[in-house]
Short mmCIF file of C-alpha atoms and ligand atoms in Angstrom, two decimals:
data_model
loop_
_atom_site.label_atom_id
_atom_site.label_comp_id
_atom_site.label_asym_id
_atom_site.label_seq_id
_atom_site.Cartn_x
_atom_site.Cartn_y
_atom_site.Cartn_z
CA MET A 27 20.40 -2.52 -22.27
CA ALA A 28 24.17 -2.65 -21.57
CA LEU A 29 25.19 -1.48 -18.09
CA LEU A 30 28.83 -0.94 -19.12
CA PRO A 31 29.98 1.33 -21.96
CA SER A 32 31.40 -0.48 -25.01
CA LEU A 33 34.70 1.38 -24.75
CA LEU A 34 35.29 0.02 -21.26
CA VAL A 35 34.41 -3.50 -22.40
CA ASN A 36 36.90 -3.36 -25.25
CA PHE A 37 39.63 -2.33 -22.80
CA THR A 38 38.63 -5.18 -20.48
CA LEU A 39 38.63 -8.02 -23.04
CA PRO A 40 42.44 -8.14 -23.57
CA VAL A 41 42.81 -8.34 -19.78
CA LEU A 42 40.46 -11.33 -19.75
CA THR A 43 42.46 -12.95 -22.54
CA ALA A 44 45.68 -12.50 -20.52
CA LEU A 45 43.93 -13.84 -17.42
CA GLN A 46 43.19 -17.09 -19.21
CA ARG A 47 46.91 -17.69 -19.64
CA SER A 48 47.57 -17.19 -15.93
CA PRO A 49 47.21 -19.69 -13.04
CA LEU A 50 43.88 -17.99 -12.23
CA ALA A 51 42.40 -19.55 -15.39
CA GLY A 52 41.59 -22.70 -13.43
CA PHE A 53 39.02 -20.73 -11.37
CA LEU A 54 37.18 -19.35 -14.39
CA ARG A 55 34.33 -21.31 -15.93
CA GLU A 56 33.58 -19.81 -19.29
CA SER A 57 29.86 -20.56 -19.36
CA VAL A 58 29.33 -19.13 -15.86
CA PHE A 59 31.42 -16.03 -16.54
CA ASP A 60 29.69 -15.34 -19.87
CA TYR A 61 26.26 -15.81 -18.32
CA TYR A 62 26.71 -13.23 -15.54
CA ALA A 63 28.95 -10.82 -17.48
CA GLY A 64 26.32 -10.77 -20.24
CA TYR A 65 24.09 -8.76 -17.88
CA LEU A 66 26.74 -6.01 -17.84
CA HIS A 67 27.38 -5.97 -21.60
CA PRO A 68 26.62 -8.46 -24.41
CA GLN A 69 30.24 -8.30 -25.61
CA LEU A 70 31.77 -9.03 -22.20
CA THR A 71 32.81 -12.67 -22.64
CA LEU A 72 35.88 -14.76 -21.96
CA LYS A 73 36.44 -15.89 -25.56
CA ARG A 74 33.28 -15.70 -27.64
CA VAL A 75 32.99 -12.83 -30.10
CA PHE A 76 29.84 -10.74 -30.31
CA ALA A 77 29.45 -7.99 -32.89
CA ARG A 78 27.10 -5.02 -32.69
CA VAL A 79 24.97 -4.33 -35.75
CA LEU A 80 25.87 -0.81 -36.88
CA ALA A 81 23.92 -0.59 -40.13
CA LYS A 82 21.75 -2.50 -42.60
CA ARG A 83 21.41 -1.44 -46.21
CA GLN A 84 20.01 -3.00 -49.34
CA GLN A 85 22.51 -4.05 -52.02
CA GLY A 86 20.86 -5.01 -55.29
CA LYS A 87 17.35 -6.42 -55.20
CA ASN A 88 17.87 -9.33 -52.80
CA THR A 89 21.04 -8.69 -50.87
CA LEU A 90 21.40 -7.07 -47.48
CA ALA A 91 24.72 -5.55 -46.41
CA ILE A 92 25.22 -5.67 -42.64
CA THR A 93 27.92 -3.57 -40.97
CA LEU A 94 29.18 -5.05 -37.71
CA ALA A 95 31.47 -3.85 -34.93
CA PRO A 96 33.06 -6.98 -33.40
CA SER A 97 34.39 -7.01 -29.85
CA ALA A 98 38.13 -6.85 -29.14
CA HIS A 99 38.26 -10.68 -29.05
CA TRP A 100 38.00 -10.70 -32.84
CA LEU A 101 41.31 -11.21 -34.63
CA GLY A 102 40.43 -9.70 -38.03
CA ALA A 103 40.09 -11.20 -41.52
CA ARG A 104 42.14 -11.35 -44.70
CA ALA A 105 40.38 -10.74 -48.01
CA GLY A 106 38.72 -13.97 -49.13
CA GLN A 107 38.39 -15.55 -45.68
CA HIS A 108 35.04 -16.43 -44.15
CA LEU A 109 33.62 -16.43 -40.66
CA PRO A 110 30.77 -18.23 -38.90
CA LEU A 111 27.77 -16.20 -37.77
CA SER A 112 25.27 -17.72 -35.35
CA VAL A 113 21.71 -16.69 -34.57
CA GLU A 114 19.04 -18.17 -32.37
CA ILE A 115 15.68 -18.60 -34.09
CA ASN A 116 12.76 -19.97 -32.05
CA GLY A 117 15.19 -21.27 -29.44
CA VAL A 118 17.39 -23.14 -31.94
CA ARG A 119 20.90 -21.99 -32.74
CA HIS A 120 21.84 -21.83 -36.43
CA THR A 121 25.27 -21.09 -37.90
CA ARG A 122 26.07 -19.91 -41.41
CA TYR A 123 29.32 -18.80 -43.05
CA TYR A 124 29.91 -15.44 -44.71
CA SER A 125 32.85 -13.75 -46.41
CA PRO A 126 33.48 -10.17 -45.29
CA CYS A 127 33.31 -7.66 -48.16
CA ALA A 128 36.67 -6.17 -47.15
CA ALA A 129 39.73 -7.26 -45.24
CA ALA A 130 39.38 -6.00 -41.69
CA GLY A 131 41.82 -5.42 -38.88
CA ARG A 132 40.97 -6.73 -35.42
CA ALA A 133 39.61 -3.37 -34.33
CA GLY A 134 37.90 -2.63 -37.62
CA GLU A 135 34.32 -2.67 -38.71
CA LEU A 136 33.17 -5.58 -40.74
CA GLU A 137 30.63 -5.85 -43.55
CA ILE A 138 28.94 -9.02 -44.70
CA ALA A 139 26.38 -9.48 -47.48
CA VAL A 140 23.41 -11.78 -47.00
CA LYS A 141 21.34 -12.84 -49.98
CA CYS A 142 17.67 -13.44 -49.30
CA SER A 143 16.60 -16.79 -50.70
CA GLU A 144 13.39 -18.75 -50.75
CA GLY A 145 13.35 -21.03 -47.70
CA GLY A 146 16.61 -19.54 -46.38
CA LEU A 147 15.89 -19.64 -42.66
CA VAL A 148 18.86 -17.61 -41.41
CA SER A 149 19.14 -15.25 -44.39
CA ASN A 150 15.43 -14.39 -44.21
CA TRP A 151 15.65 -13.87 -40.46
CA LEU A 152 18.60 -11.50 -40.92
CA HIS A 153 16.69 -9.59 -43.60
CA ASP A 154 13.43 -9.32 -41.67
CA GLN A 155 14.17 -9.50 -37.94
CA LEU A 156 17.67 -8.18 -37.32
CA LYS A 157 17.78 -4.60 -36.04
CA VAL A 158 20.50 -2.00 -35.82
CA GLY A 159 21.88 -2.17 -32.27
CA ASP A 160 21.41 -5.97 -31.97
CA TYR A 161 24.37 -8.21 -31.16
CA LEU A 162 25.31 -11.25 -33.27
CA GLU A 163 27.76 -13.96 -32.36
CA ILE A 164 30.53 -14.43 -34.91
CA GLY A 165 33.62 -16.64 -34.90
CA GLN A 166 37.20 -16.07 -35.95
CA SER A 167 37.81 -15.90 -39.67
CA ALA A 168 39.52 -18.75 -41.47
CA GLY A 169 40.28 -20.10 -44.92
CA ASP A 170 43.09 -20.11 -47.49
CA PHE A 171 41.04 -18.59 -50.32
CA GLY A 172 42.67 -15.26 -51.10
CA LEU A 173 44.98 -13.23 -53.25
CA PRO A 174 48.04 -14.95 -54.70
CA LYS A 175 51.35 -13.25 -53.95
CA PRO A 176 53.03 -11.86 -55.90
CA THR A 177 50.61 -11.16 -58.70
CA SER A 178 50.72 -8.72 -61.60
CA LYS A 179 47.81 -9.99 -63.73
CA LEU A 180 44.64 -11.16 -62.05
CA LEU A 181 41.50 -12.53 -63.67
CA LEU A 182 38.58 -12.52 -61.24
CA LEU A 183 35.33 -14.34 -61.98
CA ALA A 184 32.29 -13.98 -59.75
CA ALA A 185 28.68 -15.07 -59.99
CA GLY A 186 25.90 -13.95 -57.66
CA SER A 187 26.98 -13.90 -54.01
CA GLY A 188 30.47 -14.92 -55.12
CA ILE A 189 31.17 -11.21 -55.54
CA THR A 190 31.59 -10.79 -51.77
CA PRO A 191 35.11 -12.25 -51.28
CA ILE A 192 36.10 -10.91 -54.71
CA LEU A 193 35.12 -7.40 -53.60
CA ALA A 194 37.28 -7.81 -50.49
CA MET A 195 40.21 -8.83 -52.71
CA LEU A 196 39.70 -5.82 -54.99
CA ARG A 197 39.68 -3.48 -52.02
CA SER A 198 42.91 -5.07 -50.75
CA LEU A 199 44.54 -4.81 -54.17
CA GLN A 200 43.58 -1.17 -54.43
CA LEU A 201 45.51 -0.48 -51.24
CA ASP A 202 48.41 -2.95 -51.47
CA ASN A 203 48.99 -3.61 -55.17
CA PRO A 204 47.29 -0.90 -57.26
CA GLY A 205 49.61 -1.53 -60.23
CA CYS A 206 48.24 -5.05 -60.70
CA GLU A 207 46.29 -5.52 -63.95
CA VAL A 208 42.80 -6.78 -63.11
CA VAL A 209 39.92 -8.14 -65.19
CA LEU A 210 36.69 -8.86 -63.33
CA LEU A 211 33.92 -10.87 -64.98
CA TYR A 212 30.84 -10.51 -62.80
CA TYR A 213 27.67 -12.49 -63.63
CA GLY A 214 24.15 -12.00 -62.35
CA ARG A 215 20.65 -12.61 -63.60
CA GLN A 216 19.85 -8.93 -64.17
CA ARG A 217 21.60 -5.71 -63.23
CA ASN A 218 19.23 -4.94 -60.37
CA ASP A 219 19.99 -8.40 -58.86
CA MET A 220 23.70 -7.70 -58.71
CA ALA A 221 25.04 -6.59 -55.33
CA TYR A 222 27.74 -3.91 -55.15
CA LEU A 223 27.53 -3.10 -58.87
CA ILE A 224 27.54 0.67 -58.26
CA GLU A 225 30.52 0.40 -55.87
CA LEU A 226 32.37 -1.75 -58.39
CA LYS A 227 31.81 0.70 -61.23
CA ASP A 228 33.05 3.51 -59.04
CA LEU A 229 36.10 1.53 -57.92
CA PHE A 230 37.01 0.45 -61.47
CA SER A 231 36.58 3.98 -62.82
CA ARG A 232 39.45 5.05 -60.55
CA MET A 233 41.80 2.21 -61.53
CA PRO A 234 43.15 2.66 -65.11
CA ARG A 235 44.56 -0.90 -65.34
CA TRP A 236 41.35 -2.55 -64.20
CA ARG A 237 38.53 -3.75 -66.48
CA LEU A 238 35.01 -4.66 -65.29
CA GLN A 239 32.86 -6.84 -67.54
CA VAL A 240 29.29 -7.62 -66.51
CA GLY A 241 27.49 -10.76 -67.70
CA LEU A 242 23.70 -11.09 -67.55
CA THR A 243 22.27 -14.59 -67.47
CA ALA A 244 18.59 -13.61 -67.77
CA GLY A 245 16.84 -10.93 -69.75
CA SER A 246 18.47 -8.93 -72.50
CA ALA A 247 22.06 -7.76 -72.26
CA THR A 248 22.57 -4.03 -72.70
CA ASP A 249 25.46 -1.58 -72.27
CA ASN A 250 28.11 -4.00 -73.52
CA ALA A 251 27.19 -6.69 -71.00
CA PHE A 252 27.81 -10.31 -71.95
CA SER A 253 24.68 -12.34 -72.47
CA GLY A 254 24.27 -15.79 -70.90
CA ARG A 255 26.52 -17.80 -68.62
CA PHE A 256 30.32 -17.69 -68.66
CA CYS A 257 31.65 -19.54 -71.71
CA THR A 258 34.60 -19.78 -74.08
CA ALA A 259 33.21 -17.01 -76.30
CA HIS A 260 33.11 -14.56 -73.36
CA LEU A 261 36.72 -15.33 -72.50
CA ALA A 262 37.87 -15.08 -76.12
CA SER A 263 36.27 -11.66 -76.58
CA LEU A 264 38.49 -10.06 -73.93
CA ALA A 265 41.54 -9.01 -75.92
CA MET A 266 43.78 -8.39 -72.92
CA LEU A 267 43.47 -12.06 -71.93
CA GLN A 268 45.06 -13.42 -75.09
CA ASN A 269 48.16 -14.56 -73.24
CA LEU A 270 46.02 -16.34 -70.67
CA ARG A 271 48.89 -18.36 -69.17
CA ALA A 272 50.35 -15.14 -67.75
CA TRP A 273 47.25 -14.56 -65.61
CA GLN A 274 46.35 -15.83 -62.15
CA ALA A 275 42.63 -16.59 -61.87
CA ILE A 276 40.24 -16.60 -58.91
CA ALA A 277 36.62 -17.69 -59.20
CA CYS A 278 33.76 -17.66 -56.72
CA GLY A 279 30.14 -18.62 -57.30
CA SER A 280 27.93 -21.68 -57.36
CA TYR A 281 29.39 -25.15 -57.82
CA GLY A 282 28.15 -25.14 -61.44
CA PHE A 283 29.81 -21.79 -62.11
CA THR A 284 33.21 -22.76 -60.69
CA ASN A 285 33.09 -26.06 -62.58
CA THR A 286 32.44 -24.20 -65.82
CA VAL A 287 35.26 -21.75 -65.07
CA ARG A 288 37.72 -24.60 -64.58
CA GLN A 289 36.63 -26.28 -67.79
CA VAL A 290 36.68 -23.13 -69.94
CA LEU A 291 40.08 -22.02 -68.62
CA THR A 292 41.53 -25.50 -69.13
CA ASP A 293 40.16 -25.67 -72.70
CA ALA A 294 41.71 -22.26 -73.38
CA GLY A 295 45.18 -23.54 -72.45
CA GLY A 296 45.17 -22.92 -68.70
CA VAL A 297 46.19 -20.06 -66.42
CA ALA A 298 49.23 -19.40 -64.22
CA GLY A 299 47.22 -20.41 -61.14
CA LEU A 300 43.58 -21.01 -60.33
CA GLN A 301 41.79 -20.70 -57.00
CA MET A 302 38.09 -21.36 -56.67
CA GLU A 303 35.49 -21.34 -53.95
CA ALA A 304 31.93 -22.59 -54.41
CA PHE A 305 29.12 -21.48 -52.11
CA THR A 306 26.78 -24.30 -53.03
CA PRO A 307 27.39 -27.99 -52.27
CA PRO A 308 28.96 -30.21 -54.94
CA VAL A 309 26.70 -32.00 -57.42
CA PHE A 310 27.37 -35.65 -58.16
CA ALA A 311 27.67 -37.54 -61.38
CA ALA A 312 24.78 -39.99 -61.43
CA THR A 313 27.08 -42.83 -62.43
CA ALA A 314 29.17 -43.06 -59.25
CA ASP A 315 26.84 -45.38 -57.36
CA GLN A 316 28.84 -48.63 -57.26
CA PRO A 317 29.12 -50.08 -53.70
CA VAL A 318 32.27 -49.44 -51.66
CA THR A 319 33.20 -50.34 -48.10
CA LEU A 320 33.71 -47.51 -45.64
CA HIS A 321 35.82 -48.47 -42.62
CA TYR A 322 35.37 -46.19 -39.60
CA ALA A 323 38.53 -46.89 -37.59
CA ARG A 324 37.60 -45.42 -34.22
CA ALA A 325 34.01 -46.64 -34.32
CA GLN A 326 35.35 -50.06 -35.41
CA GLN A 327 32.66 -50.41 -38.04
CA SER A 328 32.79 -51.33 -41.72
CA LEU A 329 29.68 -50.44 -43.70
CA VAL A 330 28.57 -50.39 -47.30
CA GLY A 331 28.65 -46.99 -48.99
CA ASP A 332 28.83 -45.65 -52.53
CA GLY A 333 30.67 -43.14 -54.66
CA ALA A 334 27.59 -41.02 -55.23
CA HIS A 335 27.41 -39.25 -51.88
CA THR A 336 29.91 -37.32 -49.81
CA LEU A 337 31.78 -39.10 -47.03
CA LEU A 338 30.09 -36.67 -44.61
CA ALA A 339 26.57 -37.60 -45.74
CA GLN A 340 27.43 -41.29 -45.67
CA ALA A 341 29.02 -41.17 -42.21
CA GLU A 342 25.90 -39.41 -40.90
CA ALA A 343 23.65 -41.96 -42.62
CA HIS A 344 25.70 -44.64 -40.87
CA GLY A 345 24.90 -43.12 -37.49
CA LEU A 346 28.18 -41.30 -36.86
CA GLU A 347 28.31 -37.65 -35.88
CA PRO A 348 31.37 -36.06 -37.50
CA ALA A 349 31.73 -32.31 -36.87
CA SER A 350 30.45 -30.20 -39.74
CA GLY A 351 29.61 -26.59 -40.52
CA CYS A 352 29.12 -25.11 -43.97
CA ARG A 353 28.88 -28.48 -45.79
CA MET A 354 30.40 -26.94 -48.91
CA GLY A 355 34.15 -27.05 -48.35
CA ILE A 356 34.61 -23.60 -46.86
CA CYS A 357 34.93 -23.80 -43.09
CA ASN A 358 37.19 -26.89 -42.65
CA THR A 359 35.09 -28.03 -39.65
CA CYS A 360 34.66 -31.50 -41.17
CA THR A 361 38.38 -32.06 -41.78
CA CYS A 362 39.22 -35.66 -40.99
CA LYS A 363 42.16 -38.00 -41.52
CA LYS A 364 41.69 -40.45 -44.37
CA VAL A 365 43.81 -43.41 -43.28
CA ALA A 366 43.68 -45.29 -46.59
CA GLY A 367 41.83 -45.46 -49.89
CA VAL A 368 41.21 -43.35 -52.98
CA VAL A 369 38.88 -40.35 -52.80
CA ARG A 370 37.72 -37.68 -55.20
CA ASP A 371 37.66 -33.99 -54.33
CA LEU A 372 34.34 -32.91 -55.78
CA GLN A 373 35.41 -29.29 -56.15
CA THR A 374 38.55 -29.94 -58.15
CA GLY A 375 37.71 -33.38 -59.56
CA LEU A 376 41.15 -34.60 -58.45
CA LEU A 377 41.71 -38.12 -57.13
CA SER A 378 43.96 -38.74 -54.15
CA ALA A 379 45.38 -42.02 -52.85
CA GLU A 380 47.73 -40.50 -50.26
CA PRO A 381 47.53 -42.43 -46.93
CA ASN A 382 46.95 -40.45 -43.69
CA GLU A 383 45.96 -37.23 -45.45
CA SER A 384 43.50 -34.64 -44.21
CA ILE A 385 40.33 -34.39 -46.26
CA ARG A 386 37.13 -32.39 -45.98
CA LEU A 387 34.39 -34.96 -45.66
CA CYS A 388 31.69 -32.66 -47.09
CA ILE A 389 33.31 -32.30 -50.51
CA THR A 390 34.93 -35.71 -50.81
CA ALA A 391 33.48 -38.92 -52.21
CA PRO A 392 35.03 -42.40 -52.11
CA VAL A 393 36.30 -43.92 -55.32
CA GLY A 394 36.83 -47.35 -53.71
CA ASP A 395 37.09 -48.73 -50.21
CA VAL A 396 38.15 -46.04 -47.76
CA THR A 397 39.29 -46.04 -44.12
CA LEU A 398 38.55 -42.91 -42.09
CA ASP A 399 39.73 -41.87 -38.65
CA LEU A 400 36.18 -41.63 -37.37
S1 FES B 504 31.59 -28.66 -43.26
FE1 FES B 504 32.64 -26.83 -43.82
S2 FES B 504 34.32 -27.61 -44.97
FE2 FES B 504 33.12 -29.37 -44.59
#
């Protein structure tokens, strides 16, 4: 039980932030302060952000929407960004990354959607164990995925949990750019699997220039839904997309889905701009297994690797411990300087030979010998 009221804590946190910029900061040890202040209130910390669970509600068959009230240390999120959320399960801390379902100001409430999956340790714990009134540790939001500016025609493509950042973008557009023409293609296995479908229908019914098209990848398609996965025929059947090059496109879903989106849009002549985010790790072509040499500059080691695994997986297999988080190109935790060599971005398929460039190790594979600042 908290000994201090939340209101008082939220007034106190900015004072603590200011204190850390003063000469008194040298006397404060964060771990000690957080330990003792935690007895007064779980959100009373020097820097770490704890959010109170305000509500849990089911969204679709397998998705749980969690409403959180972060402490005043939180700096807010733009639509499309993600944030880390950490829980302790059986004494072990686990961190996962989630996209808020709406842009949120620093004092605002925050909603994330968690899909229950077989073997998903954290997602299942959140579904089954988390209670209203609990506190969860979150981090500051980050990421460049988001709405292009300016935009007047926007094609949004989402599959499964990929709807979460797309929903945040729609809510932002509704407030900031309601005149924008929007087409959303939203894919799920069956209607009752699809999170936020009722909210989306309601939102689109109020926006005359917006069009929602559902795609069902399992079972029979009814009520004008597309049947099967996203494909050229689905795109071609949307009359308003005939001048596709005038549209900006944003896609979010599994790696396979975003890959298909890129291919279909390219085959159709391309779009004005394409942003994609995949929430599953990249899949490799089975042919990229020729040996390469990986030079780890700081470790002063040169070891044999291949083009069939990410640089992150290979560095770990070689005994190094590069920082990592989401392992799917979202959080930027694994960003590292590539000193020399050619690499392939597994999300975009693009090759890069630029020396001294920053790469994300978890979505990058070597295409020849590579030197890393590790
Ligand atoms: S670990 Fe998150 S981007 Fe690589």
